[in-house]
């Protein structure tokens, strides 16, 4: 499920009226606009981390560091953030300062000028 919840949770949302049920050719469906609205409503907001710093980056992925590959200058840090793998390239000095190693919980903050969006071709 795109929202990371079980089919039973979707059924509860339908039963409680949080989602409107639909039907297409006799198959139960959920309207994409309604689902998107519910996803935004239920999205967790970024908690105040106590630093008093305002950020322009909105894409924050908290997860578990799964791998760190370093040389003397650069490092590759891989994290598992829910069902998504996030990889960051940074200085080896930053890895040491942040004490990044497998098993550590960290947050990847992404601010990108280019985000590529893909979807299946509905005509295929």
Short mmCIF file of C-alpha atoms in Angstrom, two decimals:
data_model
loop_
_atom_site.label_atom_id
_atom_site.label_comp_id
_atom_site.label_asym_id
_atom_site.label_seq_id
_atom_site.Cartn_x
_atom_site.Cartn_y
_atom_site.Cartn_z
CA UNK A 1 0.00 0.00 0.00
CA UNK A 2 1.30 3.43 -0.91
CA UNK A 3 0.63 4.84 2.55
CA UNK A 4 2.52 2.06 4.30
CA UNK A 5 -0.59 0.68 6.00
CA UNK A 6 -2.33 -2.66 5.85
CA UNK A 7 -5.47 -3.53 3.89
CA UNK A 8 -7.25 -3.79 7.25
CA UNK A 9 -6.39 -0.16 8.02
CA UNK A 10 -7.85 0.93 4.67
CA UNK A 11 -10.99 -1.06 5.46
CA UNK A 12 -11.26 0.72 8.84
CA UNK A 13 -10.85 4.10 7.12
CA UNK A 14 -13.61 3.16 4.69
CA UNK A 15 -15.88 1.96 7.52
CA UNK A 16 -15.28 5.14 9.55
CA UNK A 17 -15.90 7.40 6.57
CA UNK A 18 -12.34 8.76 6.40
CA UNK A 19 -12.19 7.35 2.85
CA UNK A 20 -15.03 7.15 0.38
CA UNK A 21 -15.46 3.75 -1.28
CA UNK A 22 -15.80 3.50 -5.03
CA UNK A 23 -16.38 0.79 -7.59
CA UNK A 24 -15.11 0.23 -11.10
CA UNK A 25 -16.34 -2.71 -13.15
CA UNK A 26 -17.52 -4.42 -9.96
CA UNK A 27 -14.11 -4.03 -8.25
CA UNK A 28 -13.90 -2.05 -5.00
CA UNK A 29 -11.72 1.03 -5.43
CA UNK A 30 -10.55 4.09 -3.53
CA UNK A 31 -10.46 7.46 -5.29
CA UNK A 32 -6.91 8.74 -5.75
CA UNK A 33 -7.83 12.34 -4.86
CA UNK A 34 -9.45 11.18 -1.62
CA UNK A 35 -6.46 9.01 -0.82
CA UNK A 36 -4.05 11.90 -1.46
CA UNK A 37 -6.13 14.17 0.77
CA UNK A 38 -6.10 11.61 3.58
CA UNK A 39 -2.34 11.09 3.17
CA UNK A 40 -1.71 14.84 3.57
CA UNK A 41 -4.07 15.01 6.56
CA UNK A 42 -2.34 12.09 8.29
CA UNK A 43 1.23 13.07 7.38
CA UNK A 44 3.43 13.63 10.36
CA UNK A 45 4.77 17.12 10.71
CA UNK A 46 8.45 17.66 11.37
CA UNK A 47 8.87 17.90 15.10
CA UNK A 48 10.66 20.87 16.61
CA UNK A 49 14.14 19.57 17.29
CA UNK A 50 14.81 22.27 19.87
CA UNK A 51 17.44 24.10 17.82
CA UNK A 52 15.18 27.02 16.94
CA UNK A 53 16.36 26.70 13.32
CA UNK A 54 13.85 27.18 10.51
CA UNK A 55 14.47 24.99 7.45
CA UNK A 56 13.48 25.24 3.83
CA UNK A 57 14.01 21.50 3.28
CA UNK A 58 10.76 19.60 3.82
CA UNK A 59 11.88 16.11 2.83
CA UNK A 60 13.12 14.41 5.98
CA UNK A 61 13.60 10.65 6.16
CA UNK A 62 14.49 9.14 9.52
CA UNK A 63 15.96 5.68 9.34
CA UNK A 64 18.72 3.30 10.26
CA UNK A 65 22.25 3.55 8.88
CA UNK A 66 22.91 0.22 7.16
CA UNK A 67 26.31 0.79 5.54
CA UNK A 68 29.19 3.27 5.59
CA UNK A 69 32.02 3.11 3.04
CA UNK A 70 34.79 5.67 3.64
CA UNK A 71 38.17 6.57 2.26
CA UNK A 72 40.41 9.38 3.47
CA UNK A 73 38.30 12.14 1.90
CA UNK A 74 34.78 10.94 0.97
CA UNK A 75 32.18 8.53 2.32
CA UNK A 76 29.01 6.82 1.13
CA UNK A 77 26.34 6.39 3.80
CA UNK A 78 23.33 4.16 3.12
CA UNK A 79 20.20 4.29 5.25
CA UNK A 80 16.99 2.29 5.34
CA UNK A 81 14.13 4.76 5.84
CA UNK A 82 10.96 2.71 5.99
CA UNK A 83 10.65 0.89 2.67
CA UNK A 84 13.12 3.28 1.01
CA UNK A 85 16.89 3.13 0.76
CA UNK A 86 18.59 6.54 0.88
CA UNK A 87 22.27 6.97 0.00
CA UNK A 88 24.28 10.09 0.75
CA UNK A 89 27.76 11.08 -0.35
CA UNK A 90 29.57 13.25 2.20
CA UNK A 91 33.02 13.92 3.56
CA UNK A 92 34.64 11.29 5.74
CA UNK A 93 35.11 14.07 8.29
CA UNK A 94 31.31 14.53 8.47
CA UNK A 95 30.86 10.78 9.01
CA UNK A 96 33.29 10.93 11.94
CA UNK A 97 31.71 14.08 13.41
CA UNK A 98 28.22 12.53 13.22
CA UNK A 99 29.51 9.14 14.44
CA UNK A 100 27.68 7.43 11.58
CA UNK A 101 27.97 3.66 11.55
CA UNK A 102 25.62 0.75 10.86
CA UNK A 103 22.87 0.59 13.46
CA UNK A 104 22.76 4.33 14.20
CA UNK A 105 19.44 6.16 13.76
CA UNK A 106 19.80 9.30 11.64
CA UNK A 107 17.70 11.61 9.50
CA UNK A 108 18.39 12.30 5.83
CA UNK A 109 17.29 15.82 4.87
CA UNK A 110 16.83 16.29 1.12
CA UNK A 111 16.65 19.63 -0.69
CA UNK A 112 16.80 19.01 -4.41
CA UNK A 113 16.42 21.32 -7.36
CA UNK A 114 15.64 18.34 -9.57
CA UNK A 115 13.12 15.69 -8.60
CA UNK A 116 12.18 13.24 -11.32
CA UNK A 117 8.66 11.84 -11.13
CA UNK A 118 7.71 8.63 -12.94
CA UNK A 119 4.48 6.74 -13.31
CA UNK A 120 3.27 3.81 -15.39
CA UNK A 121 1.97 4.64 -18.86
CA UNK A 122 -1.82 4.24 -18.56
CA UNK A 123 -2.01 3.47 -22.32
CA UNK A 124 0.15 0.33 -22.11
#
